[in-house]
Amino acid sequence: MKNYRTKIISNQEISPGYFRMKILAPGFGDKAHPGQFIMFRVQRSLPPLLRRPFGIFRTGFLPADCDGLPPKEFVEIVYKVVGSGTTIMAELHEGDRVELLGPLGNGFDCKSCQGEKILVGGGIGLVPLYMLAGELVANGCSVRLLMGGRTRDDIFAVTEFERLGVETYISTDDGSLGEEGLVTQVLSRKLQKFPGAQVFACGPMPMLRAVHDICVANKTPLQVSLEESMACGVGACLGCVVKGAGHTEKNPSYLCTCKVGPVFKSQYLDWSSLGQGDNDCGGCSG
Amino acid sequence: MKELTKKAVKRPNLAVEIAGIQLRNPVMPASGTFGYGEEYAPFLDLEKIGAIVTKGLSLNPKAGNPTPRIAETVSGMLNAIGLQNVGIEAFIKYKMPFLRTVNTPVIANFFGNTLEEYGEVARRLNDIPEVAGAELNISCPNVKQGGIIFGTDPRAASEVVALVRKNLQKPLIVKLTPNVTDITVVARAVEEAGADAISCINTITGMSVDVHTRKPRIANRTGGLSGPAIRPIAVRMVHQVVQTVAVPVIGIGGIVRPMDALEFLIVGAKAVQVGTANFVDPTAMLSIIEGIEEFCIEEGIDDIHQLIGSLKL
């Protein structure tokens, strides 16, 4: 991990309210694991004061130009405009100077490769699943991705996921794309069909909670990627903690989302307390 | 040619001494924003900063407050972490081995829930030879016991400082809260009780409400405000304290850029602590140190002491 003082390669709206930003980051791709994140400094001046955490969508490089220079390595994030920080981000252009810290945190454990893998992503929660899907496919796993959203605007990068060799299933609350209903209904069906599957999920807290309940009922191993408001991203401020399983008033257990997470095995978390706070927006420190 | 000119410029002396602790420069992190040092080792050379100030330590591990614990505000942030820390035993066992490898003075920030606990932690710190000094926190606004209770009442402050002074065989810095009517009263009390230095200010109690949920934005309802938003208040209070006490003062509050640190030095702080800025830019302290050095060169200052307390009134 490192602090990059760098610049934007591109910043485009890919669906109403959703943007993807490519940022120049030499050497970043070699270090990044699926499920890790970056702390992004929106602009050099203040405000906004704090950096914003964003899941890594993918890393890659721009093929060498005829200028004789080596390929340009980048990190790509996808973000949803939800607050003051992301509003400023949406206005940024190619060449604008930005800073990012990363790759940070512990990502998905995707080493074990038995049985089916089912990925569940809700809206902006699809972001960390892209690199994960790529890695799982490369490991020879059979990967199914359940994409959920309120409307079709919340579903993005379908073709890119499919190009990885992932089977995709789409559901929206209003039926504007794919099946009408919740992504968790699709999950229940899939788990009946593939009882030995392993599940990976990222999305709004109510979705994660439902996914957790379904996985517990099916005795299915689940890893979830969480999002919390963060100040430092490196385990120093202790602002982003979540309660761990077995947390009590007397023997409290707080886990840093930035350092221990953002990906947790779901059995390590105290689900009775998750999402009780006001950070329950599934995608925004803004 | 450029190389030559660079060499020709005499580098100013930035070294200062705080209560017997020799600092290579006057810039150190504020407790609670820098973990136990190790967290920031990947981003900056810890041997370039003046000192490492640890997260506040208590006798027993402390879990901290419910979440959400932080909220950004205009040019600042509110936090109510609740002094979560590993406790003094785990600090010695798990955090000191790394800190021993770093050639920079370690200042252990600490607190207690009770007067006795303050005294006990102070005693335990004597057992760690590599801890150069201790910073006594009597100013955390976010916990029910300890912290600010001792910092807002001059008599209680005096009592806890006297006890710690008796138990601690190391330089003692006392960190003051701004959440008082007159900070000079507490400053005088802790100086008389035996503080070797004073650091100020801790965060200012604040509150922020989410208008949609109509709930406080942090679970503790109120939190401590830090960041550039509080800097003018901090500069004013440091100025007042410097005018009041004879012991050295460490200035804290919203330092982000070199010129912010210079403000504190000019009003008379002998050193500064950088807090929230570490979150914004993990290399902030290095830029601040470089900026102070450049300023000295530009102004023809060859020793930082010529700048400290040079306020013209």
Coordinates of C-alpha atoms in Angstrom, one line a residue:
Chain A
M1 CA 0.0 0.0 0.0
K2 CA 1.1 3.4 -0.9
N3 CA -0.1 7.0 -1.3
Y4 CA -0.3 7.8 -5.0
R5 CA -0.2 11.4 -6.1
T6 CA -1.6 10.8 -9.5
K7 CA -4.1 11.8 -12.1
I8 CA -7.4 10.7 -13.7
I9 CA -7.3 8.8 -17.0
S10 CA -11.1 8.8 -17.5
N11 CA -14.3 9.5 -15.6
Q12 CA -17.5 8.5 -17.2
E13 CA -21.2 8.1 -16.2
I14 CA -22.1 4.5 -17.0
S15 CA -25.7 4.5 -15.7
P16 CA -27.7 7.4 -14.2
G17 CA -25.8 8.4 -11.1
Y18 CA -23.1 5.8 -11.5
F19 CA -19.6 6.7 -12.7
R20 CA -16.5 4.8 -13.4
M21 CA -13.2 6.4 -12.9
K22 CA -9.8 5.1 -14.2
I23 CA -6.8 6.5 -12.2
L24 CA -3.2 6.1 -13.1
A25 CA -1.5 3.9 -10.6
P26 CA 1.8 2.3 -11.5
G27 CA 2.4 -1.0 -9.7
F28 CA -1.0 -1.0 -8.1
G29 CA -2.3 -4.0 -9.9
D30 CA 0.4 -6.3 -8.7
K31 CA -0.6 -5.7 -5.1
A32 CA -4.3 -5.5 -5.2
H33 CA -6.5 -8.5 -4.2
P34 CA -10.2 -8.8 -4.9
G35 CA -12.3 -7.0 -2.2
Q36 CA -9.7 -4.5 -1.3
F37 CA -10.3 -0.8 -1.4
I38 CA -8.7 2.6 -1.8
M39 CA -9.0 5.9 0.1
F40 CA -9.6 8.6 -2.5
R41 CA -8.8 12.2 -2.0
V42 CA -11.4 14.1 -3.9
Q43 CA -9.4 17.3 -4.4
R44 CA -6.2 18.8 -3.1
S45 CA -8.0 21.7 -1.5
L46 CA -10.4 21.4 1.4
P47 CA -13.3 20.7 1.8
P48 CA -14.3 17.9 1.7
L49 CA -11.8 17.1 4.4
L50 CA -11.7 13.3 4.6
R51 CA -10.8 10.8 1.9
R52 CA -13.6 8.5 0.7
P53 CA -13.3 4.8 0.7
F54 CA -14.1 3.0 -2.7
G55 CA -14.0 -0.6 -3.6
I56 CA -11.6 -1.6 -6.4
F57 CA -13.5 -2.5 -9.5
R58 CA -10.5 -3.7 -11.4
T59 CA -6.9 -3.0 -12.2
G60 CA -5.3 -3.1 -15.6
F61 CA -3.2 -1.2 -18.1
L62 CA -3.6 0.9 -21.2
P63 CA -1.7 -0.7 -24.1
A64 CA 1.4 1.2 -25.0
D65 CA 0.9 4.0 -27.4
C66 CA 3.2 4.7 -30.3
D67 CA 5.0 7.2 -28.0
G68 CA 7.4 4.5 -27.0
L69 CA 6.4 4.8 -23.3
P70 CA 5.5 1.7 -21.3
P71 CA 1.9 0.7 -20.8
K72 CA 0.0 2.9 -18.2
E73 CA -1.2 0.9 -15.2
F74 CA -4.5 2.0 -13.7
V75 CA -6.9 1.2 -10.9
E76 CA -10.6 1.6 -11.7
I77 CA -13.4 2.4 -9.3
V78 CA -17.2 2.6 -9.8
Y79 CA -19.0 5.1 -7.6
K80 CA -22.5 6.3 -7.1
V81 CA -23.2 10.0 -6.6
V82 CA -24.7 10.2 -3.1
G83 CA -23.1 13.2 -1.3
S84 CA -20.9 16.2 -1.5
G85 CA -17.7 14.3 -2.2
T86 CA -19.0 12.1 -5.0
T87 CA -20.7 15.2 -6.5
I88 CA -17.3 16.8 -6.8
M89 CA -15.9 13.6 -8.1
A90 CA -18.4 13.4 -10.9
E91 CA -17.2 16.8 -12.2
L92 CA -13.6 15.6 -12.5
H93 CA -11.9 15.2 -15.8
E94 CA -9.0 13.4 -17.5
G95 CA -5.7 14.8 -16.3
D96 CA -7.1 16.1 -13.0
R97 CA -4.7 15.6 -10.1
V98 CA -6.0 13.3 -7.3
E99 CA -4.5 11.2 -4.5
L100 CA -5.3 7.7 -3.6
L101 CA -4.1 5.4 -0.8
G102 CA -4.1 1.7 -1.4
P103 CA -4.7 -1.1 -1.9
L104 CA -6.1 -1.4 1.6
G105 CA -7.8 -3.9 3.9
N106 CA -8.4 -7.6 3.6
G107 CA -10.2 -8.8 0.6
F108 CA -12.1 -12.0 -0.3
D109 CA -10.6 -15.4 0.6
C110 CA -10.9 -17.1 -2.8
K111 CA -8.3 -19.8 -2.5
S112 CA -10.6 -22.8 -1.8
C113 CA -12.1 -23.9 -5.0
Q114 CA -14.6 -26.6 -4.4
G115 CA -18.2 -26.5 -5.6
E116 CA -20.1 -23.6 -7.0
K117 CA -19.5 -20.0 -6.3
I118 CA -22.5 -17.7 -6.0
L119 CA -21.8 -13.9 -6.0
V120 CA -24.6 -11.6 -4.8
G121 CA -24.2 -7.9 -5.5
G122 CA -26.7 -5.1 -4.8
G123 CA -26.3 -1.9 -6.7
I124 CA -22.9 -0.3 -6.0
G125 CA -22.1 -3.6 -4.1
L126 CA -21.3 -5.1 -7.5
V127 CA -18.0 -3.3 -7.6
P128 CA -15.7 -5.6 -5.5
L129 CA -17.3 -8.6 -7.1
Y130 CA -15.7 -8.0 -10.5
M131 CA -12.2 -8.8 -9.6
L132 CA -13.4 -11.6 -7.4
A133 CA -15.3 -13.2 -10.3
G134 CA -12.2 -12.8 -12.5
E135 CA -10.0 -14.6 -9.9
L136 CA -12.5 -17.4 -9.2
V137 CA -13.0 -18.0 -12.9
A138 CA -9.2 -18.1 -13.4
N139 CA -9.0 -20.6 -10.5
G140 CA -11.4 -22.8 -12.5
C141 CA -14.5 -22.2 -10.4
S142 CA -18.0 -22.1 -11.8
V143 CA -19.3 -18.7 -10.9
R144 CA -22.8 -17.3 -10.9
L145 CA -23.5 -13.7 -10.2
L146 CA -26.8 -12.5 -8.9
M147 CA -27.2 -8.8 -9.7
G148 CA -29.8 -6.8 -7.8
G149 CA -31.0 -3.3 -7.8
R150 CA -34.0 -1.0 -7.2
T151 CA -34.3 -0.2 -10.9
R152 CA -32.3 -1.1 -14.0
D153 CA -30.2 2.0 -13.4
D154 CA -28.5 0.1 -10.5
I155 CA -27.3 -2.7 -12.7
F156 CA -24.1 -2.1 -14.5
A157 CA -21.2 -3.9 -16.2
V158 CA -23.3 -6.9 -17.1
T159 CA -21.5 -7.6 -20.3
E160 CA -18.1 -7.3 -18.6
F161 CA -19.0 -9.8 -16.0
E162 CA -20.3 -12.1 -18.7
R163 CA -17.1 -11.8 -20.6
L164 CA -15.3 -13.1 -17.6
G165 CA -17.2 -16.3 -18.1
V166 CA -19.7 -15.6 -15.3
E167 CA -23.4 -16.6 -15.5
T168 CA -25.5 -13.6 -14.6
Y169 CA -29.0 -13.3 -13.1
I170 CA -30.6 -9.9 -12.8
S171 CA -33.4 -8.9 -10.5
T172 CA -34.9 -5.4 -9.9
D173 CA -37.4 -4.3 -7.3
D174 CA -39.5 -2.7 -10.0
G175 CA -39.0 -5.3 -12.7
S176 CA -37.4 -2.7 -15.0
L177 CA -34.7 -5.2 -15.8
G178 CA -34.6 -8.9 -15.3
E179 CA -36.8 -10.6 -12.8
E180 CA -39.1 -8.5 -10.6
G181 CA -38.2 -8.9 -6.9
L182 CA -35.3 -9.2 -4.6
V183 CA -32.0 -10.7 -5.4
T184 CA -32.3 -12.8 -2.2
Q185 CA -35.2 -14.7 -3.7
V186 CA -32.9 -15.7 -6.6
L187 CA -30.3 -16.7 -4.1
S188 CA -32.7 -19.0 -2.2
R189 CA -33.6 -20.7 -5.5
K190 CA -29.9 -21.1 -6.5
L191 CA -28.9 -22.5 -3.2
Q192 CA -31.6 -25.2 -3.6
K193 CA -30.1 -26.1 -6.9
F194 CA -26.5 -25.9 -5.7
P195 CA -26.5 -26.8 -2.0
G196 CA -22.7 -27.0 -1.7
A197 CA -22.1 -23.5 -3.0
Q198 CA -20.0 -20.8 -1.4
V199 CA -21.5 -17.3 -1.3
F200 CA -19.9 -13.9 -1.6
A201 CA -21.9 -10.8 -1.1
C202 CA -21.7 -7.0 -1.1
G203 CA -24.5 -4.5 -1.1
P204 CA -26.8 -2.6 1.2
M205 CA -27.1 -3.9 4.8
P206 CA -30.7 -5.1 4.6
M207 CA -29.6 -7.2 1.6
L208 CA -26.6 -8.5 3.4
R209 CA -28.6 -9.4 6.4
A210 CA -31.1 -11.4 4.3
V211 CA -28.2 -13.1 2.5
H212 CA -26.7 -14.0 5.8
D213 CA -30.0 -15.5 7.1
I214 CA -30.4 -17.5 4.0
C215 CA -26.9 -18.8 4.2
V216 CA -27.2 -19.7 7.9
A217 CA -30.4 -21.6 7.1
N218 CA -28.7 -23.5 4.3
K219 CA -25.4 -24.0 6.2
T220 CA -23.7 -22.2 3.4
P221 CA -20.3 -20.4 3.9
L222 CA -20.6 -16.7 3.3
Q223 CA -18.2 -13.9 3.0
V224 CA -19.5 -10.3 3.0
S225 CA -17.9 -7.0 2.1
L226 CA -19.0 -4.2 4.4
E227 CA -19.0 -0.5 4.1
E228 CA -18.6 2.0 7.0
S229 CA -17.7 5.6 7.3
M230 CA -14.0 5.9 7.6
A231 CA -11.5 8.6 8.3
C232 CA -8.1 6.9 7.9
G233 CA -8.5 3.6 6.2
V234 CA -5.4 2.1 7.8
G235 CA -6.7 1.1 11.3
A236 CA -5.6 4.2 13.2
C237 CA -8.7 6.2 13.9
L238 CA -10.9 3.2 14.9
G239 CA -13.9 5.1 13.5
C240 CA -15.1 2.3 11.2
V241 CA -15.5 -0.6 13.7
V242 CA -18.3 -3.2 13.6
K243 CA -19.3 -5.5 16.4
G244 CA -17.8 -9.0 16.1
A245 CA -19.7 -12.2 16.9
G246 CA -19.9 -12.7 20.7
H247 CA -19.8 -9.0 21.4
T248 CA -21.3 -8.2 24.8
E249 CA -21.3 -5.1 26.9
K250 CA -18.9 -6.8 29.3
N251 CA -16.7 -8.4 26.7
P252 CA -16.9 -6.1 23.7
S253 CA -15.5 -7.0 20.4
Y254 CA -15.0 -4.4 17.8
L255 CA -13.4 -5.1 14.4
C256 CA -12.0 -2.4 12.2
T257 CA -13.8 -2.5 8.8
C258 CA -10.7 -1.0 7.2
K259 CA -8.1 -3.3 8.6
V260 CA -9.7 -6.6 9.6
G261 CA -12.2 -6.2 6.7
P262 CA -13.8 -4.9 4.6
V263 CA -14.5 -8.6 3.8
F264 CA -15.5 -10.7 6.7
K265 CA -16.6 -14.3 7.1
S266 CA -20.2 -13.7 8.1
Q267 CA -20.0 -15.9 11.1
Y268 CA -17.4 -13.5 12.6
L269 CA -19.9 -10.6 12.8
D270 CA -22.6 -9.7 15.2
W271 CA -25.6 -9.5 12.9
S272 CA -28.0 -8.3 15.6
S273 CA -26.2 -5.0 15.6
L274 CA -25.1 -4.5 12.0
G275 CA -26.8 -1.7 10.1
Q276 CA -28.5 -0.3 13.2
G277 CA -26.5 2.9 12.8
D278 CA -27.1 5.6 10.2
N279 CA -24.5 4.4 7.9
D280 CA -27.0 2.0 6.4
C281 CA -26.9 3.5 3.0
G282 CA -25.1 0.6 1.3
G283 CA -22.8 2.8 -0.7
C284 CA -21.9 6.1 0.7
S285 CA -19.6 8.0 2.7
G286 CA -20.6 10.5 0.2
Chain B
M1 CA 24.9 24.1 -10.5
K2 CA 21.5 23.6 -8.8
E3 CA 23.1 21.0 -6.5
L4 CA 25.7 23.6 -5.5
T5 CA 23.1 26.3 -4.6
K6 CA 21.2 23.7 -2.6
K7 CA 24.3 22.9 -0.6
A8 CA 25.2 26.5 -0.1
V9 CA 22.0 27.1 1.9
K10 CA 22.5 26.3 5.5
R11 CA 19.8 24.1 6.9
P12 CA 18.1 25.6 9.9
N13 CA 18.2 23.9 13.2
L14 CA 14.7 22.5 13.9
A15 CA 15.5 20.5 17.0
V16 CA 13.6 21.4 20.2
E17 CA 13.5 20.0 23.7
I18 CA 10.2 19.4 25.5
A19 CA 10.6 18.7 29.2
G20 CA 13.9 16.8 28.6
I21 CA 12.7 15.0 25.5
Q22 CA 14.9 15.8 22.6
L23 CA 13.0 16.2 19.3
R24 CA 14.7 16.4 15.9
N25 CA 11.9 18.7 14.9
P26 CA 8.8 20.1 16.5
V27 CA 6.3 18.0 14.6
M28 CA 4.6 15.0 16.1
P29 CA 1.2 13.2 15.6
A30 CA -1.7 13.9 18.0
S31 CA -2.8 10.9 20.1
G32 CA -5.6 8.9 18.5
T33 CA -4.8 9.8 15.0
F34 CA -1.7 7.8 14.5
G35 CA -2.5 4.4 16.1
Y36 CA 0.6 3.0 17.7
G37 CA 2.9 4.3 14.9
E38 CA 3.1 1.0 13.0
E39 CA -0.1 1.8 11.1
Y40 CA 1.6 4.7 9.3
A41 CA 5.0 3.1 8.8
P42 CA 4.2 2.1 5.2
F43 CA 3.5 5.7 4.3
L44 CA 6.1 7.8 6.0
D45 CA 9.6 7.5 7.5
L46 CA 8.9 7.5 11.2
E47 CA 12.4 8.6 11.8
K48 CA 11.7 11.9 10.1
I49 CA 9.1 13.2 12.6
G50 CA 9.8 14.7 16.0
A51 CA 8.1 12.1 18.2
I52 CA 5.5 9.3 18.0
V53 CA 2.5 9.9 20.3
T54 CA 0.5 6.7 20.9
K55 CA -3.2 6.1 21.1
G56 CA -4.4 6.8 24.6
L57 CA -3.6 3.8 26.8
S58 CA -5.6 2.6 29.9
L59 CA -4.9 0.0 32.5
N60 CA -7.3 -2.5 30.9
P61 CA -8.2 -2.8 27.3
K62 CA -11.1 -0.5 26.3
A63 CA -13.6 -1.3 23.6
G64 CA -14.8 2.2 22.9
N65 CA -18.2 3.6 21.9
P66 CA -21.0 2.2 19.8
T67 CA -21.0 3.1 16.1
P68 CA -21.3 5.3 14.1
R69 CA -18.3 7.0 15.7
I70 CA -17.3 9.6 13.1
A71 CA -19.0 12.2 11.0
E72 CA -17.5 14.7 8.6
T73 CA -18.5 18.3 9.1
V74 CA -17.5 21.5 7.3
S75 CA -13.6 21.5 7.4
G76 CA -13.7 19.2 10.3
M77 CA -14.8 15.9 11.7
L78 CA -16.7 14.8 14.8
N79 CA -15.5 11.7 16.6
A80 CA -16.6 9.8 19.6
I81 CA -14.3 6.8 19.4
G82 CA -14.4 6.3 23.2
L83 CA -10.7 5.8 23.8
Q84 CA -10.7 2.2 22.4
N85 CA -7.2 0.8 23.0
V86 CA -5.4 -2.4 23.7
G87 CA -4.5 -1.6 27.3
I88 CA -1.1 -1.1 28.8
E89 CA -0.2 -4.8 28.9
A90 CA -0.9 -5.5 25.3
F91 CA 0.8 -2.3 24.4
I92 CA 4.0 -3.5 26.0
K93 CA 3.7 -6.9 24.5
Y94 CA 2.5 -6.2 21.0
K95 CA 3.1 -2.6 20.2
M96 CA 6.5 -1.8 21.8
P97 CA 8.5 -4.4 19.9
F98 CA 7.9 -2.4 16.7
L99 CA 8.3 1.0 18.4
R100 CA 11.7 -0.1 19.8
T101 CA 13.0 -0.5 16.2
V102 CA 12.3 3.2 15.4
N103 CA 14.8 5.8 16.4
T104 CA 12.3 8.4 17.4
P105 CA 11.1 9.3 20.9
V106 CA 7.9 7.6 21.9
I107 CA 5.4 9.6 24.0
A108 CA 2.8 7.3 25.6
N109 CA -0.6 9.0 25.9
F110 CA -2.6 7.5 28.7
F111 CA -5.8 7.9 30.8
G112 CA -7.7 6.2 33.6
N113 CA -11.3 5.7 34.6
T114 CA -10.5 6.6 38.1
L115 CA -7.8 8.5 39.9
E116 CA -6.2 5.2 41.0
E117 CA -6.1 3.9 37.5
Y118 CA -4.3 7.1 36.3
G119 CA -1.7 6.5 39.0
E120 CA -1.3 2.8 38.1
V121 CA -0.8 3.4 34.4
A122 CA 1.7 6.0 35.2
R123 CA 3.6 3.5 37.3
R124 CA 3.5 0.9 34.6
L125 CA 5.0 3.3 32.1
N126 CA 8.1 3.5 34.2
D127 CA 8.8 -0.1 33.2
I128 CA 9.2 0.8 29.6
P129 CA 12.6 2.3 29.1
E130 CA 12.0 3.2 25.5
V131 CA 9.0 5.4 26.4
A132 CA 10.6 8.9 26.5
G133 CA 7.7 10.6 28.1
A134 CA 4.0 10.4 28.9
E135 CA 1.1 12.6 27.9
L136 CA -1.7 12.6 30.4
N137 CA -5.1 12.8 28.8
I138 CA -7.5 14.6 31.1
S139 CA -9.5 16.0 28.2
C140 CA -11.4 13.3 26.2
P141 CA -14.9 14.6 25.7
N142 CA -16.4 11.2 24.7
V143 CA -16.2 8.9 27.7
K144 CA -18.4 9.0 30.9
Q145 CA -15.6 8.3 33.3
G146 CA -12.2 9.8 33.4
G147 CA -11.1 12.0 30.6
I148 CA -12.7 15.4 30.6
I149 CA -14.1 15.2 34.2
F150 CA -10.5 15.6 35.4
G151 CA -9.8 18.3 32.8
T152 CA -12.6 20.8 33.4
D153 CA -12.3 21.2 37.2
P154 CA -9.0 22.8 38.2
R155 CA -9.0 21.0 41.6
A156 CA -9.6 17.5 40.0
A157 CA -7.0 18.3 37.4
S158 CA -4.5 19.3 40.0
E159 CA -5.2 16.2 42.1
V160 CA -4.7 13.7 39.1
V161 CA -1.6 15.5 37.9
A162 CA 0.0 15.5 41.4
L163 CA -0.7 11.8 41.7
V164 CA 0.7 11.0 38.3
R165 CA 3.7 13.2 38.9
K166 CA 4.5 11.2 42.0
N167 CA 4.2 7.9 40.3
L168 CA 5.8 8.7 37.0
Q169 CA 9.6 8.9 36.6
K170 CA 9.5 10.4 33.1
P171 CA 8.7 13.7 31.6
L172 CA 5.0 14.5 32.0
I173 CA 3.0 16.4 29.4
V174 CA -0.6 17.2 30.4
K175 CA -3.2 17.5 27.5
L176 CA -5.9 20.1 28.2
T177 CA -9.4 20.4 27.0
P178 CA -10.8 23.5 25.3
N179 CA -14.3 22.8 26.8
V180 CA -13.8 25.2 29.7
T181 CA -14.6 28.8 30.2
D182 CA -11.0 29.8 30.9
I183 CA -8.3 27.4 29.9
T184 CA -5.6 29.4 31.7
V185 CA -7.1 28.4 35.1
V186 CA -6.6 24.7 34.4
A187 CA -3.2 25.3 32.8
R188 CA -2.0 27.1 35.9
A189 CA -3.4 24.3 38.1
V190 CA -1.6 21.5 36.2
E191 CA 1.6 23.5 36.1
E192 CA 1.5 24.0 39.8
A193 CA 0.7 20.3 40.3
G194 CA 3.9 19.3 38.5
A195 CA 3.3 19.1 34.8
D196 CA 6.5 19.4 32.8
A197 CA 4.7 20.5 29.7
I198 CA 1.2 21.2 28.5
S199 CA -0.4 20.2 25.2
C200 CA -3.5 21.8 24.0
I201 CA -6.1 21.6 22.6
N202 CA -8.0 18.4 22.6
T203 CA -11.2 18.3 20.5
I204 CA -14.1 20.7 21.0
T205 CA -17.4 19.1 21.9
G206 CA -19.9 19.3 19.1
M207 CA -23.0 17.7 17.6
S208 CA -24.4 17.1 14.1
V209 CA -27.8 15.9 13.2
D210 CA -29.0 13.9 10.1
V211 CA -32.0 15.9 9.1
H212 CA -33.6 12.9 7.2
T213 CA -33.4 10.4 10.1
R214 CA -33.5 13.3 12.7
K215 CA -30.9 11.3 14.6
P216 CA -27.5 12.5 15.8
R217 CA -24.9 11.6 13.2
I218 CA -22.8 9.7 15.8
A219 CA -24.1 7.2 18.2
N220 CA -22.6 9.0 21.3
R221 CA -24.9 12.0 20.3
T222 CA -22.0 14.4 20.8
G223 CA -18.4 14.1 19.7
G224 CA -15.1 15.9 19.6
L225 CA -14.7 18.3 16.7
S226 CA -11.2 18.4 15.1
G227 CA -9.7 19.6 11.9
P228 CA -9.1 23.0 10.3
A229 CA -12.5 24.2 11.6
I230 CA -11.1 24.5 15.1
R231 CA -7.7 26.0 14.3
P232 CA -8.3 29.7 15.2
I233 CA -9.8 28.6 18.5
A234 CA -6.7 26.4 19.2
V235 CA -4.3 29.2 18.3
R236 CA -6.1 31.6 20.6
M237 CA -6.0 29.1 23.5
V238 CA -2.4 28.2 22.9
H239 CA -1.6 31.9 23.0
Q240 CA -3.4 32.3 26.3
V241 CA -1.7 29.3 27.8
V242 CA 1.7 30.4 26.7
Q243 CA 1.1 33.8 28.3
T244 CA 0.1 32.0 31.6
V245 CA 2.6 29.2 32.2
A246 CA 6.3 28.8 32.2
V247 CA 6.5 25.2 31.1
P248 CA 6.7 24.4 27.4
V249 CA 3.4 24.2 25.4
I250 CA 2.7 21.9 22.5
G251 CA 0.1 23.4 20.1
I252 CA -2.6 21.2 18.7
G253 CA -5.7 22.0 16.6
G254 CA -6.4 21.7 12.9
I255 CA -2.9 21.8 11.6
V256 CA -2.9 20.7 7.9
R257 CA -0.3 22.9 6.2
P258 CA 3.1 24.2 7.2
M259 CA 1.8 27.7 7.8
D260 CA -0.7 26.3 10.2
A261 CA 2.1 24.9 12.3
L262 CA 4.0 28.1 12.0
E263 CA 1.1 30.0 13.6
F264 CA 1.3 27.9 16.7
L265 CA 5.1 28.2 16.9
I266 CA 4.9 32.0 16.5
V267 CA 2.4 32.4 19.3
G268 CA 4.8 30.4 21.5
A269 CA 4.2 26.7 21.2
K270 CA 7.5 24.9 21.3
A271 CA 6.2 22.0 19.3
V272 CA 3.0 21.0 17.5
Q273 CA 0.9 17.9 17.1
V274 CA -0.8 17.0 13.8
G275 CA -4.1 15.1 14.1
T276 CA -6.9 14.9 11.6
A277 CA -4.5 15.8 8.8
N278 CA -2.9 12.4 9.1
F279 CA -6.2 10.9 7.8
V280 CA -6.4 13.4 5.0
D281 CA -2.8 12.8 3.9
P282 CA -0.7 10.2 5.6
T283 CA 2.4 12.1 4.7
A284 CA 1.1 15.4 6.0
M285 CA 3.7 15.7 8.8
L286 CA 6.5 15.3 6.3
S287 CA 5.2 18.2 4.2
I288 CA 4.7 20.3 7.3
I289 CA 8.3 19.7 8.4
E290 CA 9.7 20.5 5.0
G291 CA 7.5 23.6 4.8
I292 CA 8.7 24.8 8.2
E293 CA 12.3 24.3 7.0
E294 CA 11.7 26.2 3.8
F295 CA 10.0 29.0 5.7
C296 CA 13.0 29.3 8.0
I297 CA 15.4 29.4 5.0
E298 CA 13.3 32.1 3.2
E299 CA 13.1 34.2 6.4
G300 CA 16.8 33.8 7.2
I301 CA 16.1 31.9 10.4
D302 CA 18.8 29.5 11.3
D303 CA 17.3 28.2 14.5
I304 CA 13.6 27.4 15.1
H305 CA 13.9 29.0 18.5
Q306 CA 14.1 32.4 16.8
L307 CA 10.6 31.8 15.5
I308 CA 9.0 30.3 18.7
G309 CA 7.1 32.9 20.6
S310 CA 8.1 35.6 18.1
L311 CA 4.5 37.0 17.9
K312 CA 4.5 40.8 17.5
L313 CA 1.8 42.5 19.5

